[in-house]
């Protein structure tokens, strides 16, 4: 394990490093991934990836971490916190699984659990939230099992490939579990 930030049972989270740039660049050149990350208007090249990495190291309002398998020490995705809002005690979560061969459900569930403990226990935030494509039933279900609730649907919020798509806002409040 290199520079672990949070350690789970199968995966761990660590800050993104310059060694990760080729993988990040490769992921963002794939059109389906660019759409997921809202990068379809600006494909990523090496210099853009370097700028992204530098920004994640210097921005006090963002945290970007790699999701790493403990077994192979391979980067398979990333998870981050954006828009840290100390005044209102809330933060936005973002996540992405780039390696589609990885155990997606288990990986994302563990990564989300690790980040939630950091958000609620270390940062003592009251609320964590994120945007999810409304058509991504698998991720929505996974997040609901993690204690998130659907808070809103942003109708026809995203435009791609000649169509408008809905976005779901999901959130969780500290101390709340499913159904509360």
Short mmCIF file of N, CA, C and O in Angstrom, two decimals, residues 154-159 164-167:
data_model
loop_
_atom_site.label_atom_id
_atom_site.label_comp_id
_atom_site.label_asym_id
_atom_site.label_seq_id
_atom_site.Cartn_x
_atom_site.Cartn_y
_atom_site.Cartn_z
N UNK A 154 -33.67 16.34 -11.13
CA UNK A 154 -33.49 17.51 -11.99
C UNK A 154 -33.88 17.07 -13.40
O UNK A 154 -33.14 16.36 -14.07
N UNK A 155 -35.06 17.47 -13.79
CA UNK A 155 -35.62 17.01 -15.06
C UNK A 155 -34.88 17.60 -16.25
O UNK A 155 -34.63 18.79 -16.30
N UNK A 156 -34.55 16.72 -17.17
CA UNK A 156 -33.86 17.08 -18.41
C UNK A 156 -32.66 18.00 -18.14
O UNK A 156 -32.43 18.99 -18.81
N UNK A 157 -31.89 17.60 -17.16
CA UNK A 157 -30.76 18.39 -16.67
C UNK A 157 -29.52 18.27 -17.55
O UNK A 157 -28.70 19.17 -17.61
N UNK A 158 -29.35 17.16 -18.25
CA UNK A 158 -28.16 16.91 -19.05
C UNK A 158 -28.55 16.67 -20.51
O UNK A 158 -29.51 15.98 -20.79
N UNK A 159 -27.75 17.23 -21.40
CA UNK A 159 -27.99 17.04 -22.83
C UNK A 159 -26.77 16.34 -23.42
O UNK A 159 -25.64 16.78 -23.26
N UNK A 164 -32.13 14.87 -23.95
CA UNK A 164 -32.02 15.37 -22.57
C UNK A 164 -32.21 14.21 -21.60
O UNK A 164 -33.02 13.32 -21.84
N UNK A 165 -31.47 14.26 -20.49
CA UNK A 165 -31.53 13.21 -19.48
C UNK A 165 -31.75 13.83 -18.10
O UNK A 165 -31.31 14.95 -17.83
N UNK A 166 -32.40 13.06 -17.23
CA UNK A 166 -32.64 13.50 -15.86
C UNK A 166 -31.44 13.16 -14.97
O UNK A 166 -30.71 12.20 -15.23
N UNK A 167 -31.29 13.94 -13.91
CA UNK A 167 -30.27 13.71 -12.90
C UNK A 167 -30.96 13.62 -11.55
O UNK A 167 -31.87 14.39 -11.26
#
